[in-house]
CSV table of C-alpha atoms and ligand atoms in Angstrom, one decimal:
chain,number,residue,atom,x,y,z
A,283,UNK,CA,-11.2,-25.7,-1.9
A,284,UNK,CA,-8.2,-24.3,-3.4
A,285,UNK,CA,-7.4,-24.4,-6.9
A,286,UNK,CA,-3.8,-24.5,-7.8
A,287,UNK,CA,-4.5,-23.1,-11.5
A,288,UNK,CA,-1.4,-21.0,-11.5
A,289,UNK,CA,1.6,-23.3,-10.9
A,290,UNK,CA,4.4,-23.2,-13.4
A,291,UNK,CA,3.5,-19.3,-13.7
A,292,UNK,CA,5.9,-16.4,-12.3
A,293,UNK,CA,4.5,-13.4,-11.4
A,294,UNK,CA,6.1,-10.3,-10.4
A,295,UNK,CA,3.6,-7.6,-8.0
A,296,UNK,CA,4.2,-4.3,-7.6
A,297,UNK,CA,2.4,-2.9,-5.2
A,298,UNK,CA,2.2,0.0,-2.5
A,299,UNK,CA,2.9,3.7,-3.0
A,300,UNK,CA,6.4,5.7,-3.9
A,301,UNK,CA,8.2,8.1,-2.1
A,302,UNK,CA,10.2,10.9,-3.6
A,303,UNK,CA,13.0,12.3,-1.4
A,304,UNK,CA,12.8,16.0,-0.6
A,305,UNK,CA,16.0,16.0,1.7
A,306,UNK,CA,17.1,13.3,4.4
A,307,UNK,CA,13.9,13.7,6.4
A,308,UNK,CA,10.8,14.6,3.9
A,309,UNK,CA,9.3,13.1,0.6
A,310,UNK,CA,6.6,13.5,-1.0
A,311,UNK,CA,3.8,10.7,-1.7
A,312,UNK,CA,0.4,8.9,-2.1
A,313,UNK,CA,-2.3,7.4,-0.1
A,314,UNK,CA,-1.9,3.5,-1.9
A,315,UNK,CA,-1.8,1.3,1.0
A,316,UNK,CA,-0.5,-1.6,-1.0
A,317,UNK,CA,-2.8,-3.4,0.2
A,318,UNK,CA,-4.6,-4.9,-3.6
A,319,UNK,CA,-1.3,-5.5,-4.6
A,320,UNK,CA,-0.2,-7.4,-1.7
A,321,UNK,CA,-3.8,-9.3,-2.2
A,322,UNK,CA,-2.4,-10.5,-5.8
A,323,UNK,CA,1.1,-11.5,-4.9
A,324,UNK,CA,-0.9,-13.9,-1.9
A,325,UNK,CA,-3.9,-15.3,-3.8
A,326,UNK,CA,-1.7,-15.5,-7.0
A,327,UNK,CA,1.0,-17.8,-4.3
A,328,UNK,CA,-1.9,-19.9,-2.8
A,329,UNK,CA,-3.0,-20.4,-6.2
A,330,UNK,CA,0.7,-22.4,-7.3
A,331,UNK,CA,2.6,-19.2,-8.8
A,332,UNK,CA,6.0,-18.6,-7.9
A,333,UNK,CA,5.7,-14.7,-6.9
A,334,UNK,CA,7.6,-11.9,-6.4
A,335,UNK,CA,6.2,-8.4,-4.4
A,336,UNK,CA,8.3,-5.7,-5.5
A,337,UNK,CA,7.1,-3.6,-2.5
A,338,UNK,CA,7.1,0.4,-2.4
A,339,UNK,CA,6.3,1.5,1.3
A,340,UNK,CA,3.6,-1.0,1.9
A,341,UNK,CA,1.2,-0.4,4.8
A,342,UNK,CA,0.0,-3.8,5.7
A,343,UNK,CA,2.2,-7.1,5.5
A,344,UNK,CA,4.0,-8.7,3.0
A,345,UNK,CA,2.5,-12.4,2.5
A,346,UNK,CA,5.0,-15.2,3.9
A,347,UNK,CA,5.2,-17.8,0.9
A,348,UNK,CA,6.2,-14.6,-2.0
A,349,UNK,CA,10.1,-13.0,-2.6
A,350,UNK,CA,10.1,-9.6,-1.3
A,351,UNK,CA,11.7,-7.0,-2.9
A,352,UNK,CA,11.4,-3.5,-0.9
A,353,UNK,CA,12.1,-0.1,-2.6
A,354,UNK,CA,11.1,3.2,-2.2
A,355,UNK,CA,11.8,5.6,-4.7
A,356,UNK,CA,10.1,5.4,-8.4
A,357,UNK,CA,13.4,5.3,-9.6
A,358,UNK,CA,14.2,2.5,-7.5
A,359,UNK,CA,11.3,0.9,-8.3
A,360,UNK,CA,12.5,0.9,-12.4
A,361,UNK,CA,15.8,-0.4,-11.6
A,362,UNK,CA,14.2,-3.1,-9.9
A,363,UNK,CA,11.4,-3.7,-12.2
A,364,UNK,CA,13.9,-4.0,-14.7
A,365,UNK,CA,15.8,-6.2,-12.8
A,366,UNK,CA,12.9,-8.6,-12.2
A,367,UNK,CA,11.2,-8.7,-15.0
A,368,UNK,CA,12.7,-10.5,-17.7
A,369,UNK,CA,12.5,-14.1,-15.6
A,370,UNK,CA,8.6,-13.5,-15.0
A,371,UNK,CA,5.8,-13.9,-17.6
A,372,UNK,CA,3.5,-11.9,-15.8
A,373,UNK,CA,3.8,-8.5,-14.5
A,374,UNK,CA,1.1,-6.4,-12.6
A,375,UNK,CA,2.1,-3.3,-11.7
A,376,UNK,CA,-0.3,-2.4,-8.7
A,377,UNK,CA,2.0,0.3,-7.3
A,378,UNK,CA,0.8,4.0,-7.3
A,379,UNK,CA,4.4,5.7,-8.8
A,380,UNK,CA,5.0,9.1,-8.8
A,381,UNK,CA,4.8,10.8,-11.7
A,382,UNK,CA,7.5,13.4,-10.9
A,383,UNK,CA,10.1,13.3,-8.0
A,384,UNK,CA,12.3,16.8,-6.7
A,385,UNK,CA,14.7,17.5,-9.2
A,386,UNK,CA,17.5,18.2,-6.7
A,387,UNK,CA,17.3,16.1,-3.5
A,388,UNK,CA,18.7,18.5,-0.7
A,389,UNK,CA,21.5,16.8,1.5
A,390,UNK,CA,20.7,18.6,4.6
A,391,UNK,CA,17.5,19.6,5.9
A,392,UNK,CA,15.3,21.8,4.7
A,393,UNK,CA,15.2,24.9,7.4
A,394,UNK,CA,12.1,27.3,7.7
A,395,UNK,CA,14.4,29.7,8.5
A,396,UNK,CA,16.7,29.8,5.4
A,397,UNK,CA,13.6,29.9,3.3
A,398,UNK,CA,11.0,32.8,3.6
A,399,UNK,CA,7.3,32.6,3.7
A,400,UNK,CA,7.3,30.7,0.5
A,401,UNK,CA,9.2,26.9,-0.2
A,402,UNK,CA,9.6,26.5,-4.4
A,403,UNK,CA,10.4,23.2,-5.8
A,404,UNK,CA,11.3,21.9,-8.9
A,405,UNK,CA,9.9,18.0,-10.1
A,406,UNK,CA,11.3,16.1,-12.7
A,407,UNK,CA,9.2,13.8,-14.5
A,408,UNK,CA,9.4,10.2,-13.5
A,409,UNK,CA,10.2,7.5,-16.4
A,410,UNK,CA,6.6,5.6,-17.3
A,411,UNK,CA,8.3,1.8,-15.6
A,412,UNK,CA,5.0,0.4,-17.5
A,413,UNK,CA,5.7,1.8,-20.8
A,414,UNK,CA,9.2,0.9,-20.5
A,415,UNK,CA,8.7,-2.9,-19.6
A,416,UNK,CA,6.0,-3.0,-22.3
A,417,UNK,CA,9.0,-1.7,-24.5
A,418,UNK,CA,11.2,-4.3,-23.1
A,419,UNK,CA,8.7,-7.4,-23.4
A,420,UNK,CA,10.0,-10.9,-23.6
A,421,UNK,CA,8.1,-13.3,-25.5
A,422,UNK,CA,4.9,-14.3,-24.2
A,423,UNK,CA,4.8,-12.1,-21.1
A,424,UNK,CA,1.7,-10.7,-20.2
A,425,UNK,CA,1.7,-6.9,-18.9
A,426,UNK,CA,-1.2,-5.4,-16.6
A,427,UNK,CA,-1.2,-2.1,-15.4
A,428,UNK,CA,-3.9,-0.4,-13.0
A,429,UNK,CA,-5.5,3.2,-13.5
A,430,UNK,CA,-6.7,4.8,-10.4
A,431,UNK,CA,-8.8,7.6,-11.5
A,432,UNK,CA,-11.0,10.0,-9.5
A,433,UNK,CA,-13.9,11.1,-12.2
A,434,UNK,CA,-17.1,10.4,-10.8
A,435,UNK,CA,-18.9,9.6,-14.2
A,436,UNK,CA,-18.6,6.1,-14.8
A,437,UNK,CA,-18.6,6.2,-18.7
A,438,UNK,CA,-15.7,9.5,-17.8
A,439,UNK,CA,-13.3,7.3,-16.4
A,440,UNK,CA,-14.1,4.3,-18.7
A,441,UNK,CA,-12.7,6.4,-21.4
A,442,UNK,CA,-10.0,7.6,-19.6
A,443,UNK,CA,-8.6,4.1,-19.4
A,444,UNK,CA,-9.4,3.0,-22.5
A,445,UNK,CA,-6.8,5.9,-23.5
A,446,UNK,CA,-5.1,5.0,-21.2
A,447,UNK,CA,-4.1,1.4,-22.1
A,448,UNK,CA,-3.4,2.6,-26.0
A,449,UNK,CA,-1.1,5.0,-24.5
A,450,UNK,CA,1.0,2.5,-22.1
A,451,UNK,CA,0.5,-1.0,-24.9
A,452,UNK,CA,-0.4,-3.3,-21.6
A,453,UNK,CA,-2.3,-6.3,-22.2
A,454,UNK,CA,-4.8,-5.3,-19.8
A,455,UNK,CA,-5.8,-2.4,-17.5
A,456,UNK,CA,-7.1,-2.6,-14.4
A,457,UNK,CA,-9.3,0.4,-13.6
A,458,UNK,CA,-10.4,1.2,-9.7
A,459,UNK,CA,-12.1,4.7,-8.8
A,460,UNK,CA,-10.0,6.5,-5.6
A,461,UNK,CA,-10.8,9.6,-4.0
A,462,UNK,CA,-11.3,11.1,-0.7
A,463,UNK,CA,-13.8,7.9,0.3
A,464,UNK,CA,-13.0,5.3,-2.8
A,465,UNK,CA,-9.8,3.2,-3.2
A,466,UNK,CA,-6.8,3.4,-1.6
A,467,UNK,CA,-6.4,2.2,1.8
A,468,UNK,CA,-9.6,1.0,1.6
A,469,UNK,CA,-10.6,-3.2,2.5
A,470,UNK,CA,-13.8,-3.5,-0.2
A,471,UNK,CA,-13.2,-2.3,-3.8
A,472,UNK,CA,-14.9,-2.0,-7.4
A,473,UNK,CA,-12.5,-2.8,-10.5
A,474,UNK,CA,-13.2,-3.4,-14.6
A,475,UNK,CA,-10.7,-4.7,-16.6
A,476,UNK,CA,-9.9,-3.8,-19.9
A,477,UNK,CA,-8.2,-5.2,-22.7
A,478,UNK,CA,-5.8,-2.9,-25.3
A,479,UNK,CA,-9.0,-3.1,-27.4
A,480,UNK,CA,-10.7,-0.9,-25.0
A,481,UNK,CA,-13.2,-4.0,-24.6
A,482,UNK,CA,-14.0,-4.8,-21.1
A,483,UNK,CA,-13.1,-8.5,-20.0
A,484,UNK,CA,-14.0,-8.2,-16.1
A,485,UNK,CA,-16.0,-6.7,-13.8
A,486,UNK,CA,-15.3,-7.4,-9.7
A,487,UNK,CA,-16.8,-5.9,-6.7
A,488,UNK,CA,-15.6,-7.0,-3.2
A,489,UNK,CA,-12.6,-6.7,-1.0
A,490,UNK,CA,-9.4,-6.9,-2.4
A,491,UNK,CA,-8.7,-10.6,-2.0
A,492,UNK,CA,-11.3,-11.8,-4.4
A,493,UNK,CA,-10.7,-8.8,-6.6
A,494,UNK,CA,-7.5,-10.1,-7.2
A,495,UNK,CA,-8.6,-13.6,-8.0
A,496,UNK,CA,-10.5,-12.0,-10.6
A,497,UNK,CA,-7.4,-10.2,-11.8
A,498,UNK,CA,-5.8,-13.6,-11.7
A,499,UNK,CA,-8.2,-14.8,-13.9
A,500,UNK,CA,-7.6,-12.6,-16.6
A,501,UNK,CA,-4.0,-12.8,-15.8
A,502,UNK,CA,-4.4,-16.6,-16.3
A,503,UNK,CA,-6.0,-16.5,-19.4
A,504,UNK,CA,-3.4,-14.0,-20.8
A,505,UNK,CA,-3.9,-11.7,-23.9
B,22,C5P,O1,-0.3,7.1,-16.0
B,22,C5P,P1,-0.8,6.5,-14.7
B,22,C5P,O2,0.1,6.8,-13.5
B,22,C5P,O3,-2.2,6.7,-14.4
B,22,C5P,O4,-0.6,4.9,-15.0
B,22,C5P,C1,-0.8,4.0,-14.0
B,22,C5P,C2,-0.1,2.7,-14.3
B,22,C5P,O5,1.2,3.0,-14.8
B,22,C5P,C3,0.1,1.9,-13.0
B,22,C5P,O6,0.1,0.5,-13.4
B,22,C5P,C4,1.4,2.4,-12.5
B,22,C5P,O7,2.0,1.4,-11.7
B,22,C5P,C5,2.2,2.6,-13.8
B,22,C5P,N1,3.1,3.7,-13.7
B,22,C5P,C6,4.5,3.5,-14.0
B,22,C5P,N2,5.4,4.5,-14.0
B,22,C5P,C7,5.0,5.8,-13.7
B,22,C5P,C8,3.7,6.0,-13.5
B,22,C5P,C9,2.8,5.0,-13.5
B,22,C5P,O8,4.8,2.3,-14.2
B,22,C5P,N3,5.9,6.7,-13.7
């Protein structure tokens, strides 16, 4: 049976992975699928919300009853995030987003031949979009971010986010393990969710559709 215990909520998704241009044909990115994000912006639709997938290079698709809102760069990503997110009261920011991007994108092609043995390039960091819409909070929104760490200790990476949600001032964090054989681009995958207090409000283990109902349900219950 479905419950429709998320209707009058918006929701804005992030999901999927950025890509930084290099020069017209190259960037540089990340394994995230988009494929947990995409799971939250369709359970959180079948359960009443009106949604909204802000999508970064997704590799699976995009649910038919959400707005979808394709970018590619991070900094694409922030104007749209900032765009978006003052008419939703919920934000989950699934996407993986580089943290820095080329600091001069070339406007031809990079040649082999122009450029030795050696290629050097120079990143720029990327602004923190999480930080910054925590910053630019309207009343009563609720703010989750998601930490994919690789530590292998359990009790490593648990303190890793619990830094880790001080330092960005979400509501909640949603930590998930990724490596060569855990996370991204994966169907089945472990998550805990923490609070700002460091306290952990949810544990889920599954695939990624009823680990984002879990989500949901922290998401519904707010801060
Ligand atoms: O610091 P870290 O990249 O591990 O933080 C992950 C969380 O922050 C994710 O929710 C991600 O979407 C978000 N993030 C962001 N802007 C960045 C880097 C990460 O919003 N430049």
């Amino acid at each position: 049976e479905l419950e429709r215990d998320l209707v009058g909520r918006d929701i804005l998704v992030t999901a999927g992975g950025t890509r930084e241009p290099i020069d017209p044909v190259r960037f540089l990115g990340n394994r995230s699928s988009g494929r947990q994000g995409v799971a939250l912006a369709a359970r959180a639709a079948e359960r009443g919300a009106d949604v909204t997938l802000l999508a970064a290079n997704i590799e699976v698709p995009a649910p038919a009853n959400v707005n979808v809102v394709r970018v590619s760069s991070a900094e694409q990503l922030a104007a749209a995030c900032a765009e978006l997110a003052p008419r939703h009261d919920t934000i989950i920011m699934a996407a993986a987003v580089a943290d820095f991007r080329p600091e001069h994108v070339q406007t031809g092609k990079i040649k082999k031949e122009a450029t030795g043995e050696e290629l050097t390039l120079t990143f720029k960091k990327n602004p923190d979009i999480l930080r910054n819409m925590v910053a630019a909070r309207v009343d009563g929104q609720t703010i989750i971010g998601f930490a994919a760490e690789t530590e292998e200790d359990d009790q490593a990476r648990l303190e890793l986010a619990r830094a880790k949600v001080k330092r960005k001032g979400c509501d909640f964090l949603v930590l998930n393990r990724v490596g060569w054989n855990h996370g991204f681009g994966r169907e089945e995958t472990e998550v805990q969710v923490l609070k700002l207090s460091g306290e952990v409000v949810k544990e889920a283990v599954g695939d990624k559709m009823s680990v984002a109902d879990a989500i949901l349900d922290v998401a519904r219950e707010r801060a």
